[in-house]
Short mmCIF file of C-alpha atoms and ligand atoms in Angstrom, two decimals:
data_model
loop_
_atom_site.label_atom_id
_atom_site.label_comp_id
_atom_site.label_asym_id
_atom_site.label_seq_id
_atom_site.Cartn_x
_atom_site.Cartn_y
_atom_site.Cartn_z
CA MET A 1 -113.85 212.10 148.33
CA ASP A 2 -110.37 212.96 147.09
CA GLN A 3 -110.41 215.19 144.09
CA GLN A 4 -107.91 214.50 141.34
CA SER A 5 -105.85 217.60 140.57
CA ASN A 6 -103.77 218.11 137.47
CA ALA A 7 -101.69 220.82 139.17
CA SER A 8 -98.04 219.90 139.64
CA ALA A 9 -96.88 218.79 143.08
CA PRO A 10 -95.42 221.78 144.95
CA PRO A 11 -91.63 221.73 145.07
CA PRO A 12 -90.06 220.98 148.49
CA PRO A 13 -89.47 224.13 150.60
CA LEU A 14 -86.08 225.79 150.25
CA HIS A 15 -86.21 227.71 153.48
CA GLU A 16 -83.96 227.21 156.49
CA PRO A 17 -83.91 229.91 159.19
CA LYS A 18 -81.15 232.50 158.83
CA PRO A 19 -78.66 232.90 161.68
CA ARG A 20 -78.90 236.27 163.44
CA LEU A 21 -76.42 238.92 162.46
CA HIS A 22 -73.72 239.79 164.98
CA LEU A 23 -72.73 243.32 165.79
CA SER A 24 -68.98 243.83 165.63
CA HIS A 25 -67.09 245.80 168.28
CA SER A 26 -65.80 248.21 165.67
CA HIS A 27 -69.38 249.28 164.96
CA LEU A 28 -69.95 250.07 168.63
CA ALA A 29 -66.58 251.78 168.93
CA LEU A 30 -67.57 254.09 166.09
CA ALA A 31 -70.80 255.00 167.81
CA ALA A 32 -69.37 255.33 171.30
CA PRO A 33 -68.42 259.03 171.32
CA ARG A 34 -71.88 260.08 170.18
CA LEU A 35 -73.47 257.61 172.59
CA ASN A 36 -71.54 259.12 175.52
CA GLU A 37 -72.50 262.59 174.40
CA LEU A 38 -76.15 261.58 174.24
CA GLN A 39 -75.98 260.02 177.70
CA ARG A 40 -74.35 263.16 179.07
CA GLU A 41 -77.06 265.29 177.51
CA ASP A 42 -79.64 262.94 178.91
CA ASN A 43 -78.22 263.25 182.43
CA ASP A 44 -78.23 267.02 182.12
CA GLU A 45 -81.81 266.79 180.93
CA ALA A 46 -80.54 268.90 178.08
CA VAL A 47 -81.73 266.85 175.10
CA LYS A 48 -82.62 269.42 172.47
CA ILE A 49 -86.02 269.42 170.84
CA PRO A 50 -85.34 268.38 167.24
CA PRO A 51 -85.78 271.05 164.58
CA ALA A 52 -89.05 270.88 162.67
CA LEU A 53 -89.15 268.25 159.97
CA VAL A 54 -88.73 269.47 156.43
CA SER A 55 -91.88 268.65 154.44
CA PRO A 56 -91.30 265.61 152.30
CA ALA A 57 -90.83 266.49 148.64
CA PHE A 58 -92.40 264.31 146.03
CA THR A 59 -90.11 261.91 144.19
CA PRO A 60 -91.20 262.23 140.57
CA PRO A 61 -92.29 258.99 138.98
CA THR A 62 -90.52 259.82 135.75
CA THR A 63 -86.88 260.61 135.30
CA MET A 64 -85.28 263.45 133.41
CA PRO A 65 -83.00 263.00 130.42
CA GLY A 66 -79.30 262.70 131.18
CA THR A 67 -77.51 259.43 131.10
CA PRO A 68 -74.34 258.34 132.81
CA ASP A 69 -71.64 256.65 130.80
CA LEU A 70 -73.30 253.29 130.47
CA ALA A 71 -70.03 251.61 129.52
CA GLY A 72 -69.13 252.39 133.13
CA VAL A 73 -65.76 252.49 134.83
CA ARG A 74 -63.35 249.58 135.04
CA ILE A 75 -63.29 247.83 138.38
CA GLY A 76 -59.98 248.35 140.19
CA LYS A 77 -58.23 245.98 142.62
CA ASP A 78 -59.41 247.94 145.68
CA GLU A 79 -63.03 247.53 144.69
CA ARG A 80 -62.55 243.77 144.50
CA GLU A 81 -61.13 243.41 148.01
CA LEU A 82 -63.39 242.52 150.89
CA GLY A 83 -65.12 245.48 152.48
CA VAL A 84 -65.58 246.10 156.20
CA GLY A 85 -69.30 246.85 156.20
CA MET A 86 -70.50 243.66 154.60
CA GLN A 87 -72.25 240.76 156.34
CA LEU A 88 -70.53 237.48 155.52
CA GLU A 89 -72.70 234.51 154.65
CA GLU A 90 -72.19 230.97 155.83
CA LYS A 91 -72.89 229.43 152.46
CA GLU A 92 -73.99 230.22 148.95
CA PRO A 93 -77.81 230.59 148.91
CA ILE A 94 -80.03 228.53 146.61
CA VAL A 95 -82.87 230.37 144.88
CA ARG A 96 -85.83 229.30 142.77
CA CYS A 97 -88.10 231.47 140.66
CA ILE A 98 -91.67 230.60 141.66
CA VAL A 99 -93.62 232.78 139.26
CA ARG A 100 -93.09 235.39 136.56
CA ALA A 101 -95.59 237.83 135.07
CA ARG A 102 -95.60 240.61 132.49
CA ILE A 103 -96.15 244.09 133.90
CA PRO A 104 -96.97 246.88 131.47
CA THR A 105 -95.61 250.01 133.18
CA THR A 106 -96.77 253.62 133.29
CA THR A 107 -93.78 254.66 131.14
CA GLY A 108 -94.82 252.28 128.36
CA THR A 109 -91.99 249.80 128.99
CA GLU A 110 -93.02 246.22 129.69
CA VAL A 111 -91.13 244.41 132.40
CA TYR A 112 -91.25 240.85 133.69
CA LEU A 113 -91.55 240.53 137.42
CA HIS A 114 -89.90 237.37 138.78
CA LEU A 115 -90.67 236.27 142.33
CA TYR A 116 -88.07 234.11 144.08
CA GLU A 117 -87.90 231.85 147.11
CA ASN A 118 -84.60 230.91 148.72
CA ASN A 119 -83.11 228.73 151.45
CA VAL A 120 -81.81 231.47 153.77
CA ASP A 121 -84.84 233.60 154.58
CA THR A 122 -88.62 233.64 154.06
CA LYS A 123 -88.74 236.92 152.15
CA GLU A 124 -90.12 237.37 148.64
CA HIS A 125 -87.13 238.80 146.80
CA LEU A 126 -87.79 239.91 143.25
CA ALA A 127 -86.11 240.43 139.92
CA ILE A 128 -87.57 243.05 137.60
CA VAL A 129 -86.40 242.01 134.15
CA PHE A 130 -86.22 244.45 131.23
CA GLY A 131 -86.09 243.11 127.67
CA ASP A 132 -87.01 239.68 126.42
CA THR A 133 -83.68 237.90 126.31
CA ILE A 134 -83.08 237.27 130.01
CA ARG A 135 -84.73 234.07 131.27
CA SER A 136 -84.78 232.25 134.58
CA THR A 137 -83.25 228.77 134.53
CA SER A 138 -85.22 227.59 137.57
CA LEU A 139 -88.51 228.90 136.18
CA ASP A 140 -88.02 227.30 132.76
CA ALA A 141 -86.99 223.93 134.16
CA PRO A 142 -89.82 221.43 133.68
CA ARG A 143 -91.50 220.25 136.91
CA PRO A 144 -92.70 216.69 137.31
CA GLY A 145 -96.33 216.18 136.42
CA GLU A 146 -97.05 219.74 135.34
CA THR A 147 -99.41 220.58 132.48
CA GLU A 148 -98.95 223.22 129.81
CA MET A 149 -101.55 225.32 131.67
CA ASP A 150 -99.50 225.02 134.90
CA ARG A 151 -96.44 226.29 133.04
CA MET A 152 -98.28 229.25 131.57
CA VAL A 153 -99.84 230.16 134.94
CA ARG A 154 -96.45 230.20 136.64
CA GLY A 155 -94.99 232.27 133.80
CA ALA A 156 -92.76 229.63 132.19
CA TYR A 157 -93.86 230.52 128.69
CA THR A 158 -92.09 232.14 125.76
CA GLY A 159 -93.45 235.04 123.72
CA LYS A 160 -96.74 236.52 124.93
CA LEU A 161 -99.84 234.99 126.49
CA TYR A 162 -103.18 235.52 124.75
CA PRO A 163 -106.70 234.24 125.32
CA GLY A 164 -106.96 230.64 124.16
CA ARG A 165 -103.22 229.88 124.09
CA THR A 166 -102.67 226.22 124.91
CA SER A 167 -98.92 225.69 124.81
CA SER A 168 -96.23 227.33 126.94
CA ARG A 169 -93.82 227.18 124.03
CA LEU A 170 -93.85 228.56 120.50
CA PRO A 171 -93.28 226.21 117.54
CA THR A 172 -90.04 228.06 116.71
CA ASP A 173 -88.56 227.73 120.24
CA PRO A 174 -85.37 225.69 120.51
CA PRO A 175 -85.59 222.79 123.01
CA ILE A 176 -85.00 223.71 126.66
CA ASP A 177 -81.43 222.88 127.60
CA ASN A 178 -80.84 222.93 131.32
CA THR A 179 -77.70 220.79 131.29
CA PRO A 180 -75.10 222.39 133.55
CA LEU A 181 -71.93 223.58 131.85
CA SER A 182 -68.92 221.28 132.11
CA GLU A 183 -66.12 222.41 134.43
CA GLU A 184 -63.94 222.98 131.41
CA ALA A 185 -66.55 225.16 129.68
CA VAL A 186 -66.99 227.22 132.84
CA ARG A 187 -63.23 227.65 133.19
CA GLU A 188 -62.90 228.68 129.56
CA LYS A 189 -65.56 231.37 129.98
CA GLN A 190 -64.11 232.60 133.27
CA ASP A 191 -60.57 232.80 131.90
CA ARG A 192 -61.55 235.41 129.36
CA ASP A 193 -59.96 238.71 130.37
CA ASP A 194 -62.70 241.27 130.93
CA ALA A 195 -60.21 244.11 130.59
CA GLU A 196 -59.83 243.27 126.91
CA MET A 197 -63.49 243.86 126.15
CA SER A 198 -64.16 246.84 123.91
CA ASN A 199 -66.75 249.44 124.94
CA THR A 200 -69.11 248.11 122.30
CA GLU A 201 -68.83 244.63 123.80
CA VAL A 202 -69.29 246.01 127.31
CA LEU A 203 -72.47 247.78 126.22
CA GLN A 204 -73.85 244.40 125.20
CA LEU A 205 -73.68 243.18 128.81
CA PRO A 206 -76.87 243.37 130.88
CA LEU A 207 -77.28 246.44 133.07
CA VAL A 208 -77.92 245.34 136.64
CA ARG A 209 -79.04 247.16 139.78
CA ILE A 210 -79.15 245.54 143.19
CA HIS A 211 -81.77 247.58 145.01
CA SER A 212 -82.73 247.27 148.68
CA GLU A 213 -86.30 247.90 149.76
CA CYS A 214 -87.02 251.39 151.07
CA TYR A 215 -90.67 251.86 152.00
CA THR A 216 -90.13 255.48 152.98
CA GLY A 217 -88.32 256.51 149.80
CA GLU A 218 -90.37 254.43 147.36
CA VAL A 219 -93.88 254.66 148.79
CA SER A 220 -94.13 257.54 151.23
CA TRP A 221 -92.22 260.18 149.20
CA SER A 222 -89.38 260.58 151.68
CA ALA A 223 -86.74 263.18 150.88
CA ARG A 224 -84.42 261.79 153.53
CA CYS A 225 -82.76 259.43 151.04
CA ASP A 226 -82.23 258.97 147.31
CA CYS A 227 -83.73 255.45 147.10
CA GLY A 228 -86.87 256.34 145.12
CA GLU A 229 -84.90 258.37 142.62
CA GLN A 230 -82.37 255.56 142.16
CA LEU A 231 -85.09 253.01 141.48
CA ASP A 232 -86.71 255.30 138.87
CA GLU A 233 -83.37 256.08 137.29
CA ALA A 234 -82.34 252.42 137.07
CA ALA A 235 -85.64 251.65 135.35
CA ARG A 236 -85.20 254.56 132.96
CA LEU A 237 -81.68 253.47 131.97
CA MET A 238 -82.80 249.88 131.45
CA SER A 239 -85.68 251.05 129.26
CA LEU A 240 -83.46 253.02 126.88
CA PRO A 241 -83.12 251.56 123.42
CA SER A 242 -79.79 249.79 122.86
CA LEU A 243 -76.93 252.17 123.33
CA SER A 244 -74.20 251.15 120.98
CA SER A 245 -71.48 253.61 121.93
CA ARG A 246 -70.51 256.23 124.42
CA SER A 247 -71.58 259.04 122.10
CA GLY A 248 -75.15 258.46 123.19
CA ALA A 249 -74.27 258.93 126.83
CA GLY A 250 -75.03 262.25 128.45
CA SER A 251 -77.90 263.02 126.14
CA GLY A 252 -80.22 260.25 127.17
CA ILE A 253 -80.70 259.53 123.49
CA ALA A 254 -79.62 256.30 121.86
CA THR A 255 -76.94 256.56 119.19
CA PRO A 256 -78.62 256.84 115.77
CA ARG A 257 -78.13 253.73 113.67
CA THR A 258 -76.98 253.69 110.06
CA PRO A 259 -79.81 252.38 107.88
CA GLY A 260 -79.11 248.79 106.86
CA ALA A 261 -76.43 248.31 109.55
CA PRO A 262 -76.97 245.28 111.82
CA GLN A 263 -78.97 246.30 114.88
CA PRO A 264 -77.12 245.86 118.14
CA HIS A 265 -78.63 243.18 120.29
CA ASN A 266 -80.37 244.69 123.33
CA PRO A 267 -78.82 243.04 126.36
CA GLY A 268 -81.70 243.90 128.68
CA GLY A 269 -81.45 244.71 132.33
CA VAL A 270 -82.33 243.42 135.79
CA ILE A 271 -83.27 245.22 138.99
CA VAL A 272 -82.81 242.69 141.78
CA TYR A 273 -85.17 244.01 144.45
CA LEU A 274 -84.04 242.70 147.82
CA ARG A 275 -86.34 242.87 150.84
CA GLN A 276 -83.61 244.33 153.05
CA GLU A 277 -85.52 247.35 154.36
CA GLY A 278 -83.41 249.91 156.20
CA ARG A 279 -80.10 248.36 155.12
CA GLY A 280 -81.30 245.13 156.66
CA ILE A 281 -82.61 246.39 160.03
CA GLY A 282 -86.30 246.46 159.05
CA LEU A 283 -88.78 249.32 158.83
CA GLY A 284 -89.52 249.62 162.56
CA GLU A 285 -85.86 250.00 163.44
CA LYS A 286 -85.27 252.37 160.53
CA LEU A 287 -88.02 254.65 161.83
CA LYS A 288 -86.32 254.69 165.24
CA ALA A 289 -83.08 255.52 163.41
CA TYR A 290 -84.85 258.48 161.78
CA ASN A 291 -85.83 259.77 165.20
CA LEU A 292 -82.20 259.45 166.30
CA GLN A 293 -81.22 261.35 163.15
CA ASP A 294 -83.62 264.14 164.11
CA LEU A 295 -81.82 264.17 167.45
CA GLY A 296 -78.56 265.01 165.69
CA ASN A 297 -76.99 261.71 164.57
CA ASP A 298 -76.14 260.71 161.05
CA THR A 299 -77.45 257.58 159.31
CA VAL A 300 -74.51 255.43 160.45
CA GLU A 301 -74.47 256.64 164.07
CA ALA A 302 -78.23 256.10 164.36
CA ASN A 303 -77.92 252.44 163.33
CA LEU A 304 -75.04 251.88 165.74
CA LEU A 305 -76.87 253.54 168.62
CA LEU A 306 -79.66 251.05 168.05
CA ARG A 307 -77.05 248.28 168.23
CA HIS A 308 -77.34 247.37 164.59
CA PRO A 309 -74.48 247.24 162.12
CA ALA A 310 -74.06 250.37 159.97
CA ASP A 311 -75.08 248.12 157.10
CA GLY A 312 -76.71 244.77 157.86
CA ARG A 313 -77.25 243.64 154.28
CA SER A 314 -75.89 240.67 152.40
CA TYR A 315 -76.00 239.97 148.69
CA GLY A 316 -75.82 236.19 148.33
CA VAL A 317 -79.45 235.97 147.24
CA ALA A 318 -78.78 238.63 144.58
CA ARG A 319 -75.78 236.63 143.36
CA ALA A 320 -77.85 233.47 143.11
CA ILE A 321 -80.69 235.29 141.33
CA LEU A 322 -78.30 236.74 138.76
CA ARG A 323 -76.80 233.30 138.12
CA ASP A 324 -80.33 231.91 137.75
CA LEU A 325 -80.97 234.60 135.13
CA LYS A 326 -77.63 233.74 133.48
CA CYS A 327 -76.38 237.28 134.03
CA THR A 328 -72.84 236.37 134.99
CA ARG A 329 -70.99 239.24 133.30
CA VAL A 330 -72.67 242.50 134.07
CA ARG A 331 -72.51 246.28 134.20
CA LEU A 332 -73.53 247.19 137.72
CA LEU A 333 -75.34 250.44 138.55
CA THR A 334 -74.02 251.43 141.96
CA ASN A 335 -71.76 253.69 144.00
CA ASN A 336 -71.42 251.10 146.74
CA PRO A 337 -68.18 249.08 146.59
CA ASP A 338 -69.62 246.39 148.89
CA LYS A 339 -72.05 245.43 146.15
CA VAL A 340 -69.24 244.88 143.65
CA ARG A 341 -67.27 242.76 146.13
CA ALA A 342 -70.28 240.79 147.26
CA LEU A 343 -71.52 240.02 143.76
CA GLU A 344 -68.12 238.74 142.77
CA GLY A 345 -68.20 236.27 145.63
CA GLY A 346 -66.52 238.13 148.48
CA GLY A 347 -69.57 237.77 150.69
CA VAL A 348 -69.14 234.15 151.74
CA LYS A 349 -66.96 232.96 154.61
CA GLY A 350 -63.95 231.02 153.41
CA GLU A 351 -63.98 229.73 149.87
CA SER A 352 -67.05 230.84 147.91
CA ALA A 353 -68.78 227.67 146.75
CA VAL A 354 -70.22 228.49 143.38
CA PRO A 355 -72.51 225.57 142.49
CA GLN A 356 -71.00 223.13 140.01
CA GLY A 357 -71.53 224.01 136.38
CA GLU A 358 -72.24 227.64 137.23
CA GLU A 359 -70.16 230.71 136.70
CA ARG A 360 -68.87 233.24 139.17
CA ILE A 361 -70.37 236.71 138.61
CA ARG A 362 -68.05 239.31 137.12
CA VAL A 363 -68.83 243.00 137.44
CA VAL A 364 -67.12 244.02 134.23
CA ARG A 365 -67.96 247.69 134.68
CA ARG A 366 -69.48 249.79 137.41
CA VAL A 367 -71.88 252.53 136.29
CA GLY A 368 -72.11 255.28 138.91
CA MET A 369 -75.46 256.62 140.08
CA VAL A 370 -75.19 260.37 140.41
CA PRO A 371 -78.16 262.16 142.00
CA LYS A 372 -79.95 264.56 139.67
CA MET A 373 -79.32 267.40 142.07
CA TRP A 374 -75.59 266.79 141.61
CA ARG A 375 -75.97 266.72 137.85
CA GLY A 376 -77.69 270.10 138.01
CA GLU A 377 -80.91 268.60 136.66
CA GLU A 378 -84.47 269.34 137.57
CA GLY A 379 -86.43 266.88 139.66
CA GLY A 380 -85.00 264.21 141.87
CA VAL A 381 -84.76 264.27 145.63
CA ARG A 382 -83.35 267.49 147.07
CA GLY A 383 -82.95 269.19 150.40
CA GLU A 384 -80.70 269.41 153.39
CA GLU A 385 -81.61 266.00 154.81
CA VAL A 386 -80.85 264.00 151.67
CA GLY A 387 -77.68 266.10 151.42
CA LYS A 388 -76.51 264.97 154.84
CA TYR A 389 -77.43 261.39 154.02
CA LEU A 390 -75.44 261.38 150.77
CA ARG A 391 -72.46 263.05 152.45
CA THR A 392 -72.42 260.33 155.11
CA LYS A 393 -72.54 257.64 152.43
CA ILE A 394 -69.40 259.15 150.89
CA THR A 395 -67.46 259.90 154.05
CA LYS A 396 -68.42 256.94 156.25
CA MET A 397 -69.66 254.22 153.92
CA GLY A 398 -67.01 254.54 151.22
CA HIS A 399 -69.40 255.27 148.37
CA LEU A 400 -67.53 255.78 145.13
CA LEU A 401 -68.06 259.12 143.48
CA ALA A 402 -65.55 261.09 141.46
CA GLU A 403 -63.90 263.78 143.58
CA ASP A 404 -65.09 266.69 141.47
CA GLN A 405 -68.61 265.33 141.33
CA GLY A 406 -68.49 264.86 145.08
CA ASP A 407 -67.11 268.31 145.77
CA ARG A 408 -69.51 270.05 143.45
CA SER A 409 -72.40 268.11 144.83
CA LEU A 410 -71.44 268.83 148.41
CA ASP A 411 -71.46 272.56 147.56
CA VAL A 412 -74.89 272.21 146.05
CA LEU A 413 -76.04 270.32 149.08
CA THR A 414 -74.66 272.67 151.70
CA ASN A 415 -75.85 275.82 149.92
CA ASN A 416 -79.32 274.40 149.59
N1 GTP B 1 -80.99 252.17 158.49
C1 GTP B 1 -81.22 253.07 157.54
N2 GTP B 1 -81.48 252.64 156.30
C2 GTP B 1 -81.69 253.55 155.34
C3 GTP B 1 -81.66 254.92 155.58
N3 GTP B 1 -81.93 255.57 154.42
C4 GTP B 1 -82.11 254.61 153.48
N4 GTP B 1 -81.97 253.40 154.03
C5 GTP B 1 -82.00 252.08 153.41
O1 GTP B 1 -80.84 251.95 152.59
C6 GTP B 1 -81.11 251.04 151.55
C7 GTP B 1 -80.80 251.74 150.24
O2 GTP B 1 -79.61 251.39 149.81
P1 GTP B 1 -79.39 251.11 148.21
O3 GTP B 1 -79.93 252.25 147.45
O4 GTP B 1 -79.78 249.73 147.84
O5 GTP B 1 -77.87 251.03 148.11
P2 GTP B 1 -76.70 251.89 148.54
O6 GTP B 1 -75.93 251.18 149.59
O7 GTP B 1 -77.16 253.28 148.84
O8 GTP B 1 -75.77 251.89 147.25
P3 GTP B 1 -76.05 252.35 145.77
O9 GTP B 1 -76.08 251.07 144.99
O10 GTP B 1 -74.92 253.21 145.40
O11 GTP B 1 -77.35 253.06 145.77
C8 GTP B 1 -82.58 250.68 151.64
O12 GTP B 1 -82.72 249.43 152.32
C9 GTP B 1 -83.15 251.80 152.49
O13 GTP B 1 -84.31 251.40 153.22
C10 GTP B 1 -81.37 255.35 156.91
O14 GTP B 1 -81.25 256.53 157.21
N5 GTP B 1 -81.16 254.39 157.84
#
């Protein structure tokens, strides 16, 4: 006998298979000299036994004080132009937040984990949301036939859940308004000149990090890369109390507030966690790349020797997730210019089709991520291997770091 269910009908699937990435000739050309050298060595049977692996150092779960200038640096014209390493997408992805849940963390900060589905791949991309002001439009949208319990179970509630709660909304909540903005309203918002924003206004924009999955750096304590440290640091910065001016930067301490003065609104933060392991090549291929690195290649050469692009990632899903979270003007934590370009819409072939009634993302400021080792701080990932990796990111992948920071850091790295 059919059982009556009061659960809402599942939404239609969003997924369509993603076209395979193509390797450009320039990638192979870059790798060719090293490839020839390897082949020559191979013929001579002279492949050297790799030096012993350095023991992996532990990436501390907590981060040290020390805060970059959270107002960030203005984005210049060059950073807005299309990069060479980026994978172009055929169309703007569509995303939908399937479920959200509160996660109390070991540092005491509560975050809201949002799990997304999309129409370009079958991966479970995530948004880790800090603060209570950022909400997902697709999660909050009512679904036909759903009950209040359904809404609470999928995380579409306001405030906090507690035993016995029966409504997903609080009596004081304003009605849900999911009407798309008119074209005129969008244009009006977009026309505002970001350059005219004061630092105080900029600090009211959400802090965003687009992070790509790194099993080795985040789970198995790898000191080959800085991924684990960057994830911890992004979380630490997003957990800081509202920073209302630059004077708080550098100390890791929020600017003291004058008693009675209006409290600055905390803009919150988002780590978009993309399942693009190994810069998009997957864990298996990344492990092969590590073996090629032990054989004397750098991180870019190793990818190319495996016939993968130096960087096989794309950021359309991140763009769509940020729009879903209504984070359209952001401070972006990154050294990677491709992320700035891609978020602003440079990652789609031809004209970027931003869905009607939605805004284009603007990276109003870029906040650099400087490794602790470079800042002369304790902790963080250190060692010769991460040094080489960071140097390659600067010299071959165009990562943006101030000259003096770069030079100093390279000294630290090479004298290690
Ligand atoms: N193929 C490959 N991938 C790596 C290697 N080391 C780290 N990764 C991957 O690189 C990605 C980390 O990049 P991110 O930290 O998101 O970004 P980024 O390009 O370094 O730029 P930032 O925003 O400045 O950190 C993850 O997917 C890692 O798995 C490597 O040696 N080879």
